[in-house]
Structures are given as C-alpha cells and as structure tokens.
Coordinates of C-alpha atoms in Angstrom, one line a residue:
Chain A
M134 CA 33.9 15.2 25.7
D135 CA 36.5 13.6 27.8
S136 CA 36.1 16.3 31.0
K137 CA 34.2 14.5 33.8
N138 CA 31.1 16.4 34.9
D139 CA 29.9 16.6 38.1
E140 CA 26.6 16.2 36.6
A141 CA 25.5 12.4 35.5
L142 CA 23.4 14.5 32.4
D143 CA 21.6 12.5 29.4
I144 CA 22.1 14.2 26.5
I145 CA 20.1 13.3 23.5
V146 CA 21.3 13.1 19.8
T147 CA 18.0 12.4 18.0
N148 CA 19.5 14.7 14.2
V149 CA 22.5 14.1 12.3
V150 CA 22.6 16.4 9.3
A151 CA 25.5 15.2 7.2
T152 CA 26.0 16.0 3.1
F153 CA 28.2 14.4 0.7
R154 CA 28.6 14.0 -2.8
T155 CA 29.0 12.0 -5.6
R156 CA 31.1 13.9 -8.0
C157 CA 29.1 12.7 -10.4
H158 CA 25.6 13.2 -12.4
L159 CA 22.5 11.4 -11.2
N160 CA 19.5 10.9 -14.2
L161 CA 16.8 11.4 -10.8
R162 CA 13.9 9.4 -13.1
K163 CA 15.8 6.3 -13.2
I164 CA 16.7 6.6 -9.5
A165 CA 12.7 6.7 -8.9
L166 CA 12.4 3.9 -11.3
E167 CA 15.0 1.2 -10.6
G168 CA 15.3 2.3 -6.9
T169 CA 14.4 0.1 -3.8
N170 CA 12.3 2.6 -1.0
V171 CA 12.3 5.8 -3.1
I172 CA 10.3 8.8 -3.5
Y173 CA 10.6 11.4 -6.2
K174 CA 9.6 14.5 -6.0
P175 CA 10.0 16.3 -9.8
E176 CA 8.4 19.5 -8.8
M177 CA 11.2 19.7 -6.4
G178 CA 13.6 18.5 -8.4
K179 CA 15.1 15.3 -6.4
V180 CA 14.5 12.0 -4.9
L181 CA 13.9 11.1 -1.5
M182 CA 15.9 6.9 -0.8
K183 CA 15.3 5.3 2.8
L184 CA 17.5 3.6 4.2
R185 CA 16.1 1.6 6.8
K186 CA 19.5 0.2 8.2
P187 CA 20.4 3.1 9.6
K188 CA 17.3 4.3 10.0
I189 CA 18.6 8.0 7.2
T190 CA 16.8 9.4 4.5
A191 CA 18.9 11.5 1.6
S192 CA 17.5 14.2 -0.1
I193 CA 19.4 13.8 -3.7
W194 CA 19.9 16.4 -6.3
S195 CA 20.8 15.7 -10.0
S196 CA 23.6 17.0 -9.2
G197 CA 25.6 14.8 -7.3
K198 CA 24.5 16.7 -4.1
I199 CA 23.2 14.0 -1.5
I200 CA 22.0 15.0 2.0
C201 CA 22.1 12.9 4.6
T202 CA 19.5 12.8 7.8
G203 CA 18.0 10.6 10.6
A204 CA 21.4 9.1 11.8
T205 CA 21.8 9.2 15.6
S206 CA 25.7 9.9 15.3
E207 CA 28.2 10.9 13.5
E208 CA 29.1 7.7 12.9
E209 CA 26.0 6.6 11.8
A210 CA 25.0 9.5 9.6
K211 CA 29.0 8.4 8.0
L212 CA 27.8 5.0 7.5
G213 CA 24.9 5.8 6.0
A214 CA 25.7 7.9 3.7
R215 CA 28.2 5.3 2.2
R216 CA 25.2 2.4 2.5
L217 CA 23.4 5.1 0.3
A218 CA 26.4 6.2 -2.0
R219 CA 26.6 2.3 -3.1
C220 CA 23.1 1.6 -4.0
L221 CA 23.6 4.3 -6.4
Q222 CA 26.8 2.7 -7.8
K223 CA 24.4 -0.6 -7.9
L224 CA 22.1 0.8 -10.1
G225 CA 25.0 2.1 -12.9
F226 CA 26.0 5.5 -11.6
K227 CA 29.4 6.8 -11.4
V228 CA 30.2 6.8 -7.9
R229 CA 32.9 8.8 -5.9
F230 CA 32.0 9.5 -2.4
S231 CA 33.3 12.9 -1.4
A232 CA 33.6 15.7 0.4
F233 CA 31.1 14.0 3.0
R234 CA 30.6 16.4 6.6
V235 CA 28.1 16.3 9.5
V236 CA 26.7 19.9 9.2
N237 CA 24.1 19.4 12.1
V238 CA 22.9 17.6 14.9
L239 CA 20.6 17.7 16.8
A240 CA 19.7 17.5 21.1
V241 CA 18.0 17.1 23.4
C242 CA 18.7 17.7 27.5
S243 CA 17.0 18.0 30.6
M244 CA 18.5 20.0 33.1
P245 CA 17.2 18.4 37.1
F246 CA 15.3 21.5 37.3
A247 CA 12.8 23.8 36.4
V248 CA 15.0 27.5 35.0
H249 CA 12.8 31.2 35.2
L250 CA 13.2 32.6 32.1
I251 CA 12.5 36.0 32.3
N252 CA 15.2 36.0 34.7
F253 CA 17.4 34.1 32.4
T254 CA 17.1 35.7 29.6
T255 CA 17.7 39.3 31.6
N256 CA 20.8 38.4 33.7
N257 CA 22.0 37.2 29.6
R258 CA 21.6 40.0 27.2
P259 CA 21.8 39.5 24.6
I260 CA 23.1 36.6 24.3
A261 CA 19.8 35.1 25.2
S262 CA 16.3 36.6 23.8
Y263 CA 12.7 35.4 24.6
E264 CA 9.7 35.9 23.2
P265 CA 7.1 33.9 24.6
E266 CA 4.2 35.3 22.4
L267 CA 6.3 34.0 19.3
H268 CA 7.5 30.6 21.0
P269 CA 7.5 29.6 24.3
A270 CA 11.3 28.9 24.8
A271 CA 14.4 31.1 25.3
T272 CA 17.0 30.9 23.0
Y273 CA 20.8 31.4 23.6
R274 CA 23.3 31.3 21.3
I275 CA 26.9 30.4 22.1
K276 CA 28.7 32.1 19.8
N277 CA 32.7 30.3 19.9
L278 CA 30.7 26.8 19.9
K279 CA 28.2 27.9 16.3
A280 CA 25.8 26.2 18.9
T281 CA 22.2 27.2 19.7
V282 CA 20.5 26.5 22.9
Q283 CA 17.1 26.8 23.6
V284 CA 15.5 26.5 27.0
F285 CA 11.9 25.5 27.9
S286 CA 10.4 26.3 31.8
T287 CA 11.0 23.2 32.2
G288 CA 14.7 23.2 31.8
S289 CA 14.0 20.5 28.8
L290 CA 16.9 22.0 26.4
T291 CA 17.9 21.4 22.3
V292 CA 20.7 21.9 21.6
T293 CA 21.5 22.7 18.0
G294 CA 25.4 23.0 16.5
P295 CA 27.9 21.3 13.8
N296 CA 29.0 18.1 15.8
V297 CA 28.0 16.2 19.0
Q298 CA 31.6 17.6 20.8
N299 CA 30.3 21.2 20.4
V300 CA 26.5 20.6 21.2
A301 CA 27.9 18.8 24.0
A302 CA 30.2 21.7 24.4
A303 CA 27.0 24.2 24.9
V304 CA 25.8 22.5 27.2
E305 CA 28.7 22.1 30.2
H306 CA 28.2 26.0 29.2
I307 CA 24.9 26.5 29.9
Y308 CA 24.8 24.2 32.9
P309 CA 26.0 26.9 35.3
I310 CA 24.0 29.5 33.5
L311 CA 21.3 28.0 33.9
Y312 CA 21.8 26.7 37.1
E313 CA 21.7 30.1 38.6
C314 CA 17.9 31.3 36.9
Q315 CA 17.0 28.3 38.2
K316 CA 13.0 28.0 39.5
P317 CA 10.9 25.0 42.2
R318 CA 9.0 22.9 39.6
C319 CA 5.8 22.9 41.4
K320 CA 5.7 26.9 40.7
Chain B
S193 CA -16.6 -14.5 -2.0
P194 CA -19.4 -11.9 -3.4
P195 CA -17.2 -10.0 -4.7
N196 CA -15.8 -12.4 -7.8
I197 CA -18.7 -12.5 -8.3
N198 CA -19.5 -8.9 -10.1
T199 CA -16.1 -9.1 -10.8
A200 CA -16.7 -11.9 -13.3
K201 CA -19.9 -11.2 -14.6
L202 CA -17.4 -7.4 -14.8
Y203 CA -15.0 -9.4 -16.8
L204 CA -17.1 -10.7 -19.1
S205 CA -19.1 -7.9 -20.0
I206 CA -16.0 -5.8 -21.3
I207 CA -15.0 -8.8 -23.4
D208 CA -18.1 -8.9 -24.6
D209 CA -18.7 -5.0 -25.1
V210 CA -15.5 -5.1 -26.8
I211 CA -15.4 -8.3 -28.8
E212 CA -19.2 -6.6 -30.2
S213 CA -17.8 -3.2 -31.2
M214 CA -14.8 -4.9 -32.9
K215 CA -17.8 -6.9 -35.5
E216 CA -17.8 -4.5 -37.7
L217 CA -14.2 -3.4 -38.4
F218 CA -13.7 -7.1 -38.1
L219 CA -16.6 -7.6 -41.5
D220 CA -14.5 -4.6 -43.3
E221 CA -10.9 -5.9 -42.5
G222 CA -12.3 -9.3 -44.4
L223 CA -12.1 -12.0 -41.6
E224 CA -15.1 -14.2 -41.1
D225 CA -17.2 -13.7 -38.5
R226 CA -16.1 -17.3 -36.6
V227 CA -12.3 -15.5 -36.1
L228 CA -13.6 -12.9 -33.9
D229 CA -16.1 -16.1 -31.8
D230 CA -12.5 -17.7 -31.8
L231 CA -10.5 -15.0 -29.8
R232 CA -14.0 -14.2 -27.8
H233 CA -14.0 -17.7 -27.3
L234 CA -10.3 -18.3 -26.6
W235 CA -10.1 -14.7 -24.6
E236 CA -12.9 -16.3 -21.7
T237 CA -11.3 -19.3 -21.7
K238 CA -8.4 -17.5 -20.7
V239 CA -10.2 -15.2 -17.5
M240 CA -12.8 -18.0 -16.3
Q241 CA -9.2 -20.0 -16.2
S242 CA -8.2 -17.2 -13.3
K243 CA -12.0 -16.6 -12.8
A244 CA -12.8 -20.1 -13.1
M245 CA -11.1 -21.6 -9.6
E246 CA -12.1 -19.0 -7.5
D247 CA -16.3 -19.1 -9.4
F248 CA -16.1 -22.6 -9.4
R249 CA -15.2 -23.1 -5.7
K250 CA -17.7 -20.6 -4.9
N251 CA -20.7 -23.1 -6.6
N252 CA -19.3 -26.0 -4.7
I253 CA -18.4 -25.6 -1.5
N254 CA -19.9 -22.0 -0.8
S255 CA -22.5 -22.3 1.1
S256 CA -25.3 -20.3 3.7
D257 CA -28.3 -21.7 5.6
F258 CA -31.2 -19.7 4.7
V259 CA -34.5 -19.3 6.8
L260 CA -37.2 -18.9 4.2
Q261 CA -39.1 -16.4 5.7
L262 CA -43.0 -17.8 4.4
P263 CA -46.9 -16.8 5.7
A264 CA -47.9 -18.2 8.9
N265 CA -49.6 -20.7 6.7
Y266 CA -45.9 -22.2 5.6
P267 CA -43.4 -24.7 7.8
R268 CA -40.4 -23.0 8.5
L269 CA -37.7 -24.4 6.0
V270 CA -34.1 -24.1 6.3
L271 CA -32.5 -24.0 2.6
S272 CA -29.6 -24.7 1.8
L273 CA -28.1 -21.8 -0.6
T274 CA -25.5 -21.8 -3.3
L275 CA -24.8 -19.1 -4.8
T276 CA -23.2 -19.3 -8.6
N277 CA -21.2 -17.9 -11.0
T278 CA -24.7 -17.4 -13.5
Q279 CA -25.9 -13.7 -13.5
T280 CA -28.4 -12.7 -10.9
L281 CA -29.3 -16.2 -9.8
A282 CA -29.6 -18.4 -6.8
T283 CA -29.8 -21.9 -6.2
F284 CA -30.6 -22.8 -3.7
S285 CA -31.4 -26.3 -2.1
L286 CA -34.8 -27.8 0.2
P287 CA -34.1 -30.7 2.4
A288 CA -35.2 -34.0 0.6
S289 CA -37.7 -34.4 2.8
L290 CA -39.9 -31.9 1.2
A291 CA -42.6 -33.4 -0.8
Y292 CA -42.7 -32.0 -4.4
P293 CA -44.7 -30.1 -5.5
V294 CA -43.0 -27.4 -3.7
Q295 CA -45.5 -23.9 -3.9
I296 CA -43.9 -20.4 -2.9
P297 CA -45.2 -17.9 -3.3
A298 CA -44.0 -13.6 -4.9
G299 CA -42.2 -11.6 -2.4
V300 CA -40.6 -14.0 0.0
T301 CA -37.7 -12.6 1.9
L302 CA -34.1 -15.0 2.3
Q303 CA -32.3 -14.5 4.9
T304 CA -28.3 -15.9 5.2
A305 CA -27.2 -16.9 8.2
S306 CA -24.6 -14.4 7.9
G307 CA -28.1 -11.4 7.7
Q308 CA -27.5 -10.7 3.4
L309 CA -31.2 -10.9 2.6
Y310 CA -32.7 -11.5 -0.8
K311 CA -36.4 -10.8 -1.5
V312 CA -37.7 -13.3 -3.7
N313 CA -40.1 -11.3 -6.1
V314 CA -41.8 -14.2 -8.2
P315 CA -43.5 -17.2 -7.6
V316 CA -41.7 -20.2 -7.1
V317 CA -42.9 -23.6 -7.9
V318 CA -41.1 -26.3 -7.8
T319 CA -42.0 -29.6 -9.7
Q320 CA -40.2 -33.4 -9.8
A321 CA -39.5 -34.1 -14.0
P322 CA -38.5 -36.7 -14.9
V323 CA -35.7 -38.5 -15.1
G324 CA -33.1 -37.3 -17.8
H325 CA -34.8 -34.5 -18.0
Q326 CA -33.5 -31.5 -19.8
P327 CA -34.2 -28.2 -17.8
V328 CA -35.3 -25.8 -20.0
S329 CA -33.7 -22.3 -20.2
N330 CA -35.5 -19.7 -20.7
V331 CA -33.7 -17.2 -18.7
S332 CA -33.0 -14.0 -20.5
Q333 CA -29.8 -13.3 -19.5
K334 CA -26.5 -15.1 -21.4
V335 CA -25.4 -18.0 -18.7
P336 CA -21.6 -19.0 -19.0
E337 CA -19.9 -22.2 -19.3
R338 CA -19.4 -24.5 -16.7
S339 CA -17.6 -27.0 -16.3
E340 CA -19.6 -30.4 -14.8
M341 CA -19.6 -30.6 -11.1
P342 CA -20.4 -33.0 -8.5
A343 CA -23.2 -31.4 -7.5
P344 CA -26.3 -31.6 -9.3
Q345 CA -27.0 -29.2 -11.4
P346 CA -29.2 -26.1 -10.8
V347 CA -32.2 -25.8 -13.0
A348 CA -32.8 -22.4 -15.0
V349 CA -36.0 -20.4 -14.3
A350 CA -38.4 -18.5 -16.5
Q351 CA -40.7 -15.7 -15.5
N352 CA -43.6 -14.8 -14.0
P353 CA -45.1 -17.7 -12.8
V354 CA -41.9 -19.8 -12.2
L355 CA -41.3 -23.6 -12.4
L356 CA -38.9 -25.0 -11.5
Q357 CA -37.7 -28.3 -12.8
E358 CA -35.2 -30.9 -11.0
P359 CA -33.6 -33.4 -13.1
E360 CA -32.6 -35.9 -10.3
P361 CA -34.8 -37.7 -8.6
P362 CA -35.0 -37.2 -4.6
S363 CA -33.2 -40.2 -3.6
A364 CA -30.1 -39.2 -5.5
A365 CA -29.0 -36.7 -4.2
P366 CA -29.6 -35.4 -0.2
H367 CA -31.1 -32.3 -1.2
K368 CA -33.2 -30.7 -3.3
L369 CA -32.0 -27.5 -6.3
F370 CA -34.4 -24.5 -7.8
T371 CA -32.7 -21.3 -9.0
I372 CA -34.0 -18.1 -8.7
P373 CA -33.2 -15.0 -10.1
C374 CA -32.6 -12.4 -7.2
L375 CA -30.4 -9.5 -7.2
P376 CA -28.4 -9.6 -4.1
K377 CA -27.0 -6.8 -2.2
L378 CA -22.8 -6.5 -2.7
D379 CA -20.4 -4.2 -1.8
L380 CA -16.8 -4.1 -2.8
D381 CA -15.1 -2.8 1.0
Y382 CA -12.3 -3.8 1.4
T383 CA -11.0 -3.5 5.4
Y384 CA -7.3 -2.1 6.4
S385 CA -6.7 -5.4 7.4
Q386 CA -7.0 -7.3 4.2
L387 CA -4.6 -5.0 2.8
S388 CA -2.0 -4.7 6.0
D389 CA 0.3 -7.7 4.4
I390 CA 0.3 -5.7 1.2
V391 CA 4.1 -5.0 0.0
Q392 CA 4.3 -1.8 -2.7
L393 CA 6.6 -2.2 -5.5
D394 CA 8.4 0.7 -6.9
G395 CA 7.8 1.0 -10.8
A396 CA 9.4 -0.7 -13.9
A397 CA 13.0 -0.5 -14.9
D398 CA 13.6 2.0 -17.1
N399 CA 16.3 1.8 -20.1
S400 CA 17.2 5.5 -20.7
D401 CA 20.8 6.3 -21.0
P402 CA 22.9 6.4 -18.1
E403 CA 24.3 10.3 -17.9
E404 CA 28.8 10.6 -18.9
D405 CA 30.8 12.0 -16.2
E406 CA 31.9 15.1 -16.1
D407 CA 35.3 15.3 -17.7
L408 CA 37.8 17.3 -15.0
P409 CA 40.7 18.7 -15.3
L410 CA 44.1 15.6 -14.9
E411 CA 45.2 17.6 -11.2
E412 CA 41.4 17.3 -9.7
N413 CA 41.4 14.0 -10.9
D414 CA 44.7 12.9 -9.4
F415 CA 43.2 14.6 -6.2
L416 CA 40.6 12.3 -6.7
G417 CA 41.9 9.2 -7.3
L418 CA 43.9 10.0 -4.3
I419 CA 40.7 9.8 -2.2
N420 CA 38.9 7.3 -3.7
A421 CA 41.9 4.7 -3.1
E422 CA 41.8 6.0 0.8
D423 CA 37.8 5.9 0.5
P424 CA 36.6 3.0 -2.0
L425 CA 33.1 1.4 -1.6
N426 CA 33.2 -1.2 -1.6
S427 CA 30.7 -4.6 -0.4
G428 CA 31.5 -2.9 3.4
D429 CA 28.8 -0.3 2.6
D430 CA 26.3 -3.3 1.1
V431 CA 22.7 -2.2 2.3
V432 CA 21.9 -5.7 4.2
E433 CA 19.8 -7.7 1.2
Q434 CA 17.8 -9.3 3.0
D435 CA 13.7 -7.3 1.9
I436 CA 14.8 -7.3 -1.6
P437 CA 13.8 -10.6 -2.8
D438 CA 11.2 -11.1 -1.1
L439 CA 9.8 -7.0 -2.4
F440 CA 10.4 -8.4 -5.8
D441 CA 8.7 -11.8 -6.0
T442 CA 5.2 -10.9 -5.5
D443 CA 2.5 -11.6 -8.1
N444 CA 0.3 -9.2 -5.9
V445 CA 0.1 -5.7 -7.7
I446 CA -2.7 -3.3 -8.0
V447 CA -2.6 -1.1 -10.7
C448 CA -4.8 2.4 -10.9
Q449 CA -4.9 5.9 -10.3
Y450 CA -4.6 7.9 -7.4
D451 CA -6.3 10.7 -6.0
K452 CA -3.6 11.2 -3.1
I453 CA -0.8 9.7 -1.8
H454 CA 0.6 10.6 1.8
R455 CA 3.6 9.7 3.9
S456 CA 4.0 11.4 8.1
K457 CA 7.6 9.9 8.4
N458 CA 7.0 5.8 8.0
R459 CA 2.9 6.0 7.9
W460 CA 1.5 6.1 4.9
K461 CA -2.6 6.9 3.7
F462 CA -3.0 6.1 0.0
H463 CA -6.5 7.3 -2.0
L464 CA -6.7 5.4 -5.0
K465 CA -9.3 5.0 -8.0
D466 CA -10.2 2.9 -10.5
G467 CA -8.0 -0.2 -10.6
V468 CA -7.5 -3.6 -10.2
M469 CA -6.3 -6.0 -7.4
S470 CA -4.7 -9.1 -8.0
Y471 CA -4.6 -10.6 -4.8
G472 CA -4.3 -14.0 -3.6
G473 CA -5.0 -14.9 -7.7
R474 CA -7.7 -13.2 -7.3
D475 CA -8.9 -9.6 -9.0
Y476 CA -10.4 -7.7 -7.1
V477 CA -11.7 -4.0 -9.3
F478 CA -12.6 -0.7 -7.3
S479 CA -13.7 2.3 -8.2
K480 CA -12.1 3.5 -4.6
A481 CA -10.2 2.3 -2.2
I482 CA -8.1 3.5 0.4
G483 CA -5.4 1.8 2.1
E484 CA -2.7 2.4 5.2
A485 CA 0.7 0.8 5.2
E486 CA 4.2 1.7 7.6
W487 CA 7.2 0.8 6.5

C-alpha cells in the first residue's frame, strides 16, 4: 500500500464485513424488545441492529457471534463493532469484546480504458473465466492474495478480498494485464 | 377535521355497545343500574375529555361557506356552515338579513367552498321562536352532551316536514341557525406527508431473566482476562445518545395489526390494518393505513 504507482487509480472501498464474539449467550427476544433500531428475524434466529454512526448493520446470533457489515474501512468496522458491543452491554449482557476480525472487503475501481474481455480471458486462462450468458463480467482470481476481481468491458472492476491491503494489491496486480487487452471506449 | 367526528361517533357507539352488553351481567351480580350508569358517565367523560377539545374547537371555529343551490325563483344565499359533533346533523347559519319564515324545499344540494356536497332530503322551514323558548328535539339519534358554547345554540330537527325554531332574536346574533339532518361524505385517508414526521418505536420492555454466562475453564478465563484488559469496552465506545431521548419522548403512537412491513436498505413501507393512531392528541381510527419512512 505504500508503494508509489504511476497510475492514480481511485480504489473505493464500498463494504467491509467483520465478525466478533461477545463471549456470552445473548437473549435475542430481549434485544428485540429493549434495543433501539433493531429488526427481529425469529425465522432466521437472529436480530439485526443498525447503527447510524458509523453506518453499519450487525447480525446478532444468540450464541454471541456477531457479523458487522456496511463499514467503509477496517477501522470503521472495528469502531462500529465496539459500539455495538457496548449497546449490548448496556442492555445488561456480560459482553466481552473478542475475536474481532475483518473477513471481507469489497471495493470498486475504474480503469482509464475499456477492456476486450474475450482477449483477456483467452490470454489468462484458467486464472480468468468469462461466461457472458451467465454474467457480463470476466472473473480473475488471484490465489496468493485470496482476492477475486470482476472485470467489465467498460473497464470497471469490483474487487473482493480478505482485507484492504490485499484488495489494493490485487488492483496493482491486474492493471498491467488489463492494459494489454484494452480496447477503444467508443467501440 | 371530519375524521374526528366519525371517531367520536365510533367511540361513543363502542361505549354504548359495551355498556348495553354489560347490563345483564351487572344485574346478575346484584349491582344497581346506577352503578352501570355511573360507569358509562365516567367513561364517556374521559373519552370526551380527549375528543372534546377537537369537537368543541370544531363547533366553535370551523365553518365553511356554502352556496345554496336553490330553484331559480330563490335568491342565491351564502350560508355559513358549522359542523357539530352531533350525529348526522349539520348546523347552518343564514345571513341575518333574511326574513323569517325561510322555506327551503326538499332535495336541495349544498356545496361547501372546499367542494363537499350535502344533500338535504327534507323540506326545511325556519321560523322564529319567542325569546327564551326551549328548542324541541324530535331527532331519534342521540345528541351527546356539550358544555355551553359562545355561538348561538343549534336547534334540533323534526322529520318530514322540518320545522326549526330559533331561540335567540336576530339582533343578538349575526346569523340565524338551523339544523338539517344530512350525511356528509367522510373519508379516512391520510397522506404520507401527514405521517412523515412520525417516528416508529420498538415495543415495551420485556422482563425476561438475562441468561447466565457460560462457565469457562480457569486457563481460558485468565486468557480472556488478558483480552479484556487490553480491550475493555468503555464510554469511548458509546453510541451518541442524541436521538434516544427524542425517540421515547412522544405520545404519538399507532396501535394496530400489520399486513406487511417491508424494508429496502433504509426505506421502510408499512401496510397496516385495523388500528388507532393517536397523533397530536387526536385519535384516528383506520381499517387500512399505508405509510413510508426513511431511517
């Protein structure tokens, strides 16, 4: 992330998913009745709790496992998770904030050129795959980064990976490969 | 507003139904009629105290200008209409310049400035009664008790043909008043804009016992003690409390059943049924209510 790039590509993190444990059983019905900004989903065995700042949604299970989604950075995800744990603590549960980890980061990025997806796929099989009847984007999986890039013919990308650093690395990795397969935009 | 008259009527009829169905029960229990009458009176008073404001306000202030559509040989009259909280009665006032007796044939259609139509099904004759004469009520519907009003008292109405009597001399009041039975068209639709500033509350607090912690082996406890010491949740993690006081400090509530409640991101859509909304002190009873909100 510290390396200088020639291109100044805007990588915009749109979603960070994180989990943590409260180390205690959670009474979902009590959370649903007494908590603020909650949505009870008894058929799925969970309660959603939404926070305004940061803007995150947490899925809360009675086991004490909580999945936190909607943050736009890893720090924000952690802050939101802690605030959420604090809310549960205030409801009376013996919450111990533990095992916090970011599990997924989603980002978007736009190439300054369009991409010829057929050529791209042909040149990069089997790392790249493209089934236009199923999905309009080509998929490129970077095994060592555990990251997946979806390439659209417009040059737009979506990148998913285990953390922000890997996602940025994935973009750096794929840029030259895409550059080779660019096509004029107006085509 | 018209919906409140319907609500008052509904509540009074509910009280009526309940009291009537209790008569036998009370007698069986050996309680006097008076007890039930007291209960009815107490109940009606309490209900009227919440409804009364709106209805009285309506009685005294709310008036619309009417144009009386009369046959060709009649002069065009502008009436001032006051809707009262009496059932199916509307009070009109005629300009004082009109000479008694005033005869209005049956089948006259009246239209308010807002466009609502009222059909008067009986011929009406308005005469002047001697001063101090008590108006006679021949109307079969019940008229709830009201306290003294500053405006001249509306007069009750007899059926076919209608004879109305005005208790006060024209000089004392700028308008003559007479009452005609009519059935105004009332609707209970509420627009989104009227609901937009209502905040939804979660349900009342439950008092189920909090679950006990799992008992962990000692080593794990120590380990967790370490984690906890590093990362204790404190006031630095507090959610900003600003919206919580506002959220709970409201008397505006809806009690109802739901057909469907839907959410997409932060857009909520409510399809509600069979309920009462208490908003701004007034009760709005509905069989169907649709709402939208943004969280």
